mmCIF file of C-alpha atoms in Angstrom:
data_model
loop_
_atom_site.group_PDB
_atom_site.id
_atom_site.type_symbol
_atom_site.label_atom_id
_atom_site.label_comp_id
_atom_site.label_asym_id
_atom_site.label_seq_id
_atom_site.Cartn_x
_atom_site.Cartn_y
_atom_site.Cartn_z
ATOM 1 C CA GLU A 1 0.000 0.000 0.000
ATOM 2 C CA ALA A 2 1.328 3.422 -0.971
ATOM 3 C CA GLN A 3 1.788 5.458 2.156
ATOM 4 C CA VAL A 4 3.731 7.931 4.231
ATOM 5 C CA THR A 5 4.469 6.755 7.744
ATOM 6 C CA GLN A 6 5.522 8.803 10.730
ATOM 7 C CA ASN A 7 6.765 7.741 14.117
ATOM 8 C CA PRO A 8 5.979 8.298 16.845
ATOM 9 C CA ARG A 9 2.352 9.329 16.482
ATOM 10 C CA TYR A 10 2.284 10.915 19.942
ATOM 11 C CA LEU A 11 5.154 12.206 22.032
ATOM 12 C CA ILE A 12 5.384 14.077 25.292
ATOM 13 C CA THR A 13 8.847 15.277 26.168
ATOM 14 C CA VAL A 14 10.658 17.863 28.249
ATOM 15 C CA THR A 15 12.447 21.013 27.236
ATOM 16 C CA GLY A 16 15.915 20.403 25.867
ATOM 17 C CA LYS A 17 15.727 16.663 25.314
ATOM 18 C CA LYS A 18 16.709 15.939 21.721
ATOM 19 C CA LEU A 19 14.179 14.020 19.669
ATOM 20 C CA THR A 20 13.695 12.724 16.149
ATOM 21 C CA VAL A 21 10.444 12.195 14.315
ATOM 22 C CA THR A 22 10.865 9.739 11.491
ATOM 23 C CA CYS A 23 9.136 9.921 8.128
ATOM 24 C CA SER A 24 9.221 7.293 5.445
ATOM 25 C CA GLN A 25 7.479 6.932 2.079
ATOM 26 C CA ASN A 26 7.300 3.890 -0.162
ATOM 27 C CA MET A 27 6.317 5.623 -3.401
ATOM 28 C CA ASN A 28 9.789 6.634 -4.640
ATOM 29 C CA HIS A 29 8.795 10.281 -4.395
ATOM 30 C CA GLU A 30 11.441 12.916 -4.896
ATOM 31 C CA TYR A 31 9.878 15.789 -2.983
ATOM 32 C CA MET A 32 9.307 15.605 0.765
ATOM 33 C CA SER A 33 8.262 18.208 3.285
ATOM 34 C CA TRP A 34 7.618 18.760 6.948
ATOM 35 C CA TYR A 35 4.785 20.954 8.175
ATOM 36 C CA ARG A 36 3.527 22.011 11.536
ATOM 37 C CA GLN A 37 -0.131 22.713 12.183
ATOM 38 C CA ASP A 38 -1.184 25.207 14.824
ATOM 39 C CA PRO A 39 -4.684 26.522 15.570
ATOM 40 C CA GLY A 40 -5.555 29.537 13.480
ATOM 41 C CA LEU A 41 -2.365 29.270 11.427
ATOM 42 C CA GLY A 42 -3.033 26.340 9.144
ATOM 43 C CA LEU A 43 -0.066 24.284 8.028
ATOM 44 C CA ARG A 44 3.305 25.954 7.780
ATOM 45 C CA GLN A 45 6.263 24.412 6.029
ATOM 46 C CA ILE A 46 9.323 23.746 8.166
ATOM 47 C CA TYR A 47 11.758 22.184 5.698
ATOM 48 C CA TYR A 48 11.562 20.552 2.321
ATOM 49 C CA SER A 49 13.727 18.338 0.172
ATOM 50 C CA MET A 50 13.693 18.095 -3.603
ATOM 51 C CA ASN A 51 15.881 15.018 -3.683
ATOM 52 C CA VAL A 52 18.534 13.072 -1.800
ATOM 53 C CA GLU A 53 21.017 15.398 -0.089
ATOM 54 C CA VAL A 54 19.008 18.456 -1.234
ATOM 55 C CA THR A 55 17.180 20.206 1.582
ATOM 56 C CA ASP A 56 16.091 23.772 2.179
ATOM 57 C CA LYS A 57 14.296 25.878 4.728
ATOM 58 C CA GLY A 58 10.605 26.467 4.616
ATOM 59 C CA ASP A 59 8.780 29.260 6.387
ATOM 60 C CA VAL A 60 9.402 28.247 10.010
ATOM 61 C CA PRO A 61 12.739 26.380 10.180
ATOM 62 C CA GLU A 62 14.069 27.764 13.478
ATOM 63 C CA GLY A 63 14.753 25.031 16.010
ATOM 64 C CA TYR A 64 14.548 22.184 13.518
ATOM 65 C CA LYS A 65 16.953 20.144 11.415
ATOM 66 C CA VAL A 66 16.381 17.593 8.685
ATOM 67 C CA SER A 67 18.400 15.202 6.608
ATOM 68 C CA ARG A 68 17.773 13.302 3.380
ATOM 69 C CA LYS A 69 20.327 10.545 3.070
ATOM 70 C CA GLU A 70 17.962 8.149 1.319
ATOM 71 C CA LYS A 71 15.083 8.909 -0.978
ATOM 72 C CA ARG A 72 12.475 7.245 1.221
ATOM 73 C CA ASN A 73 13.378 8.821 4.586
ATOM 74 C CA PHE A 74 13.176 12.393 5.784
ATOM 75 C CA PRO A 75 13.584 12.636 9.578
ATOM 76 C CA LEU A 76 12.807 15.802 11.518
ATOM 77 C CA ILE A 77 15.207 16.551 14.345
ATOM 78 C CA LEU A 78 14.591 18.828 17.296
ATOM 79 C CA GLU A 79 17.980 19.297 18.924
ATOM 80 C CA SER A 80 16.668 21.193 21.950
ATOM 81 C CA PRO A 81 12.882 21.235 21.968
ATOM 82 C CA SER A 82 11.057 24.131 23.562
ATOM 83 C CA PRO A 83 7.394 24.529 24.559
ATOM 84 C CA ASN A 84 6.690 26.677 21.492
ATOM 85 C CA GLN A 85 7.380 23.607 19.370
ATOM 86 C CA THR A 86 4.347 21.897 20.831
ATOM 87 C CA SER A 87 2.332 21.230 17.705
ATOM 88 C CA LEU A 88 0.917 18.708 15.266
ATOM 89 C CA TYR A 89 3.506 17.731 12.687
ATOM 90 C CA PHE A 90 2.885 16.315 9.236
ATOM 91 C CA CYS A 91 5.310 14.784 6.800
ATOM 92 C CA ALA A 92 4.353 14.834 3.122
ATOM 93 C CA SER A 93 5.727 13.547 -0.136
ATOM 94 C CA ARG A 94 4.950 13.940 -3.818
ATOM 95 C CA PRO A 95 6.465 12.629 -7.031
ATOM 96 C CA GLY A 96 7.229 15.925 -8.727
ATOM 97 C CA LEU A 97 7.759 19.585 -8.163
ATOM 98 C CA LEU A 98 4.654 21.503 -9.115
ATOM 99 C CA MET A 99 1.437 19.835 -10.119
ATOM 100 C CA GLU A 100 1.139 16.628 -8.174
ATOM 101 C CA GLU A 101 -0.902 16.248 -5.016
ATOM 102 C CA GLN A 102 0.929 15.668 -1.785
ATOM 103 C CA TYR A 103 0.539 12.512 0.239
ATOM 104 C CA PHE A 104 0.480 13.224 3.942
ATOM 105 C CA GLY A 105 1.507 11.071 6.833
ATOM 106 C CA PRO A 106 -0.921 10.544 9.726
ATOM 107 C CA GLY A 107 0.630 13.275 11.865
ATOM 108 C CA THR A 108 2.699 13.373 15.059
ATOM 109 C CA ARG A 109 1.320 15.212 18.037
ATOM 110 C CA LEU A 110 4.231 16.605 20.036
ATOM 111 C CA THR A 111 3.972 18.166 23.477
ATOM 112 C CA VAL A 112 7.029 19.823 25.011
ATOM 113 C CA THR A 113 6.729 20.633 28.705
ATOM 114 C CA ALA B 1 3.832 38.135 -1.453
ATOM 115 C CA GLN B 2 2.411 34.658 -1.734
ATOM 116 C CA LYS B 3 -0.562 34.219 0.516
ATOM 117 C CA VAL B 4 -3.763 32.257 1.033
ATOM 118 C CA THR B 5 -6.630 33.754 2.998
ATOM 119 C CA GLN B 6 -9.567 31.804 4.338
ATOM 120 C CA ALA B 7 -11.515 34.522 6.068
ATOM 121 C CA GLN B 8 -14.156 32.229 7.545
ATOM 122 C CA THR B 9 -12.773 30.693 10.723
ATOM 123 C CA GLU B 10 -15.841 28.620 11.547
ATOM 124 C CA ILE B 11 -19.125 27.968 9.798
ATOM 125 C CA SER B 12 -22.094 26.181 11.279
ATOM 126 C CA VAL B 13 -24.953 24.887 9.130
ATOM 127 C CA VAL B 14 -27.835 22.511 9.485
ATOM 128 C CA GLU B 15 -27.833 19.317 7.480
ATOM 129 C CA LYS B 16 -29.016 19.695 3.880
ATOM 130 C CA GLU B 17 -28.046 23.332 3.702
ATOM 131 C CA ASP B 18 -25.609 24.437 1.010
ATOM 132 C CA VAL B 19 -22.406 26.042 2.225
ATOM 133 C CA THR B 20 -19.572 27.874 0.470
ATOM 134 C CA LEU B 21 -16.056 28.062 1.831
ATOM 135 C CA ASP B 22 -14.088 31.030 0.561
ATOM 136 C CA CYS B 23 -10.446 31.059 -0.492
ATOM 137 C CA VAL B 24 -8.550 34.081 -1.776
ATOM 138 C CA TYR B 25 -4.938 33.811 -2.854
ATOM 139 C CA GLU B 26 -2.077 36.083 -3.823
ATOM 140 C CA THR B 27 0.855 35.175 -6.013
ATOM 141 C CA ARG B 28 3.191 36.824 -8.484
ATOM 142 C CA ASP B 29 3.730 33.592 -10.391
ATOM 143 C CA THR B 30 1.771 33.027 -13.581
ATOM 144 C CA THR B 31 1.933 29.247 -13.229
ATOM 145 C CA TYR B 32 0.591 27.904 -9.978
ATOM 146 C CA TYR B 33 -1.689 25.263 -8.549
ATOM 147 C CA LEU B 34 -4.514 25.496 -6.057
ATOM 148 C CA PHE B 35 -5.654 22.690 -3.789
ATOM 149 C CA TRP B 36 -8.336 21.905 -1.279
ATOM 150 C CA TYR B 37 -7.814 19.437 1.573
ATOM 151 C CA LYS B 38 -10.206 18.098 4.170
ATOM 152 C CA GLN B 39 -9.162 17.298 7.727
ATOM 153 C CA PRO B 40 -11.874 15.289 9.506
ATOM 154 C CA PRO B 41 -11.912 14.962 13.301
ATOM 155 C CA SER B 42 -9.652 11.906 13.007
ATOM 156 C CA GLY B 43 -6.867 14.286 11.924
ATOM 157 C CA GLU B 44 -5.627 12.996 8.604
ATOM 158 C CA LEU B 45 -5.404 15.264 5.577
ATOM 159 C CA VAL B 46 -7.499 14.219 2.608
ATOM 160 C CA PHE B 47 -6.858 15.627 -0.849
ATOM 161 C CA LEU B 48 -10.003 16.929 -2.560
ATOM 162 C CA ILE B 49 -9.017 18.781 -5.702
ATOM 163 C CA ARG B 50 -6.190 20.356 -7.663
ATOM 164 C CA ARG B 51 -6.573 23.170 -10.194
ATOM 165 C CA ASN B 52 -3.867 24.818 -12.300
ATOM 166 C CA SER B 53 -3.737 28.504 -13.075
ATOM 167 C CA PHE B 54 -4.571 28.030 -16.745
ATOM 168 C CA ASP B 55 -7.755 26.085 -16.196
ATOM 169 C CA GLU B 56 -10.635 28.205 -14.976
ATOM 170 C CA GLN B 57 -13.292 25.623 -15.599
ATOM 171 C CA ASN B 58 -15.475 24.956 -12.627
ATOM 172 C CA GLU B 59 -15.499 21.428 -11.339
ATOM 173 C CA ILE B 60 -18.199 19.320 -9.782
ATOM 174 C CA SER B 61 -17.713 16.054 -7.956
ATOM 175 C CA GLY B 62 -20.902 14.733 -6.436
ATOM 176 C CA ARG B 63 -22.045 17.242 -3.816
ATOM 177 C CA TYR B 64 -18.790 19.175 -4.061
ATOM 178 C CA SER B 65 -18.084 21.951 -6.515
ATOM 179 C CA TRP B 66 -15.305 24.437 -6.969
ATOM 180 C CA ASN B 67 -15.346 27.877 -8.554
ATOM 181 C CA PHE B 68 -11.995 29.238 -9.715
ATOM 182 C CA GLN B 69 -11.900 32.882 -10.768
ATOM 183 C CA LYS B 70 -8.537 34.400 -11.643
ATOM 184 C CA SER B 71 -10.073 37.864 -11.934
ATOM 185 C CA THR B 72 -10.796 37.862 -8.216
ATOM 186 C CA SER B 73 -7.995 35.461 -7.213
ATOM 187 C CA SER B 74 -10.520 33.170 -5.606
ATOM 188 C CA PHE B 75 -11.005 29.422 -5.477
ATOM 189 C CA ASN B 76 -14.199 28.817 -3.555
ATOM 190 C CA PHE B 77 -15.591 25.469 -2.496
ATOM 191 C CA THR B 78 -19.287 24.698 -2.240
ATOM 192 C CA ILE B 79 -20.887 21.711 -0.550
ATOM 193 C CA THR B 80 -24.447 21.118 -1.673
ATOM 194 C CA ALA B 81 -26.924 19.468 0.674
ATOM 195 C CA SER B 82 -24.387 19.211 3.474
ATOM 196 C CA GLN B 83 -24.203 16.135 5.667
ATOM 197 C CA VAL B 84 -22.898 15.544 9.173
ATOM 198 C CA VAL B 85 -19.939 13.655 7.680
ATOM 199 C CA ASP B 86 -18.851 16.891 6.013
ATOM 200 C CA SER B 87 -17.941 18.288 9.425
ATOM 201 C CA ALA B 88 -14.212 18.933 9.222
ATOM 202 C CA VAL B 89 -11.569 21.580 8.810
ATOM 203 C CA TYR B 90 -11.019 22.514 5.188
ATOM 204 C CA PHE B 91 -7.772 23.956 3.932
ATOM 205 C CA CYS B 92 -7.112 25.827 0.733
ATOM 206 C CA ALA B 93 -3.514 25.753 -0.505
ATOM 207 C CA LEU B 94 -1.392 27.424 -3.165
ATOM 208 C CA ARG B 95 1.680 25.953 -4.817
ATOM 209 C CA TYR B 96 3.933 28.165 -6.890
ATOM 210 C CA HIS B 97 7.196 27.884 -8.774
ATOM 211 C CA THR B 98 9.303 30.573 -7.158
ATOM 212 C CA GLY B 99 11.410 29.551 -4.181
ATOM 213 C CA GLY B 100 11.334 25.797 -4.241
ATOM 214 C CA PHE B 101 7.831 24.827 -5.384
ATOM 215 C CA LYS B 102 6.493 25.353 -1.903
ATOM 216 C CA THR B 103 2.903 24.851 -0.887
ATOM 217 C CA ILE B 104 1.356 27.397 1.423
ATOM 218 C CA PHE B 105 -1.884 26.823 3.259
ATOM 219 C CA GLY B 106 -4.661 29.026 4.461
ATOM 220 C CA ALA B 107 -5.578 29.015 8.125
ATOM 221 C CA GLY B 108 -8.472 26.664 7.457
ATOM 222 C CA THR B 109 -12.234 26.852 7.883
ATOM 223 C CA ARG B 110 -13.890 24.641 10.458
ATOM 224 C CA LEU B 111 -17.284 23.448 9.241
ATOM 225 C CA PHE B 112 -19.876 22.134 11.659
ATOM 226 C CA VAL B 113 -22.866 20.384 10.133
ATOM 227 C CA LYS B 114 -25.634 19.780 12.633
ATOM 228 C CA ALA B 115 -28.215 17.051 12.223
#
């Protein structure tokens, strides 16, 4: 089944404790993104990747890192999480650059206390 | 500036009413795509429609219809004869070429359909 998976789905952590949210897609898509969803703000892009080893900042990259060592995986790293990173996070992938729809993962709800 | 505005934060209707969700966008690009997504209470994001900037034909899919008007930079979404299962948050999104083929989303409109 074609899908985007994220793990964990739920995470409660404390300020400053490094964490990684994994994202994997099995559709051989080139383009992958991370978004965060906050009430009243919609989805905002954190980072994106147009291919292996090609990543760039989205609109809200502060406090986050990503890597794209393999085509299928695009982990999101929070080196020192803070309470303002409490949010719902979505990973997405799509086969091309402009016209194709994005396939979203199920979301990861992160709480930083 | 590239921007998507969904001015309606919440809409409440009674079942079988028609409802229109507004979406206004801004972009300098001449080639772009517009999307609508549905987020039901379970939280996943469901793709509804894609429209490119050169195709202003309206589209109908069952009870759903979309009206794209470049003259007013709008891409509105109408649900006819709404049902309780239509209760969700709906997002309009814009994808453009400049700056990495990013997709930007509106803030979303929460639709409540009461039985």
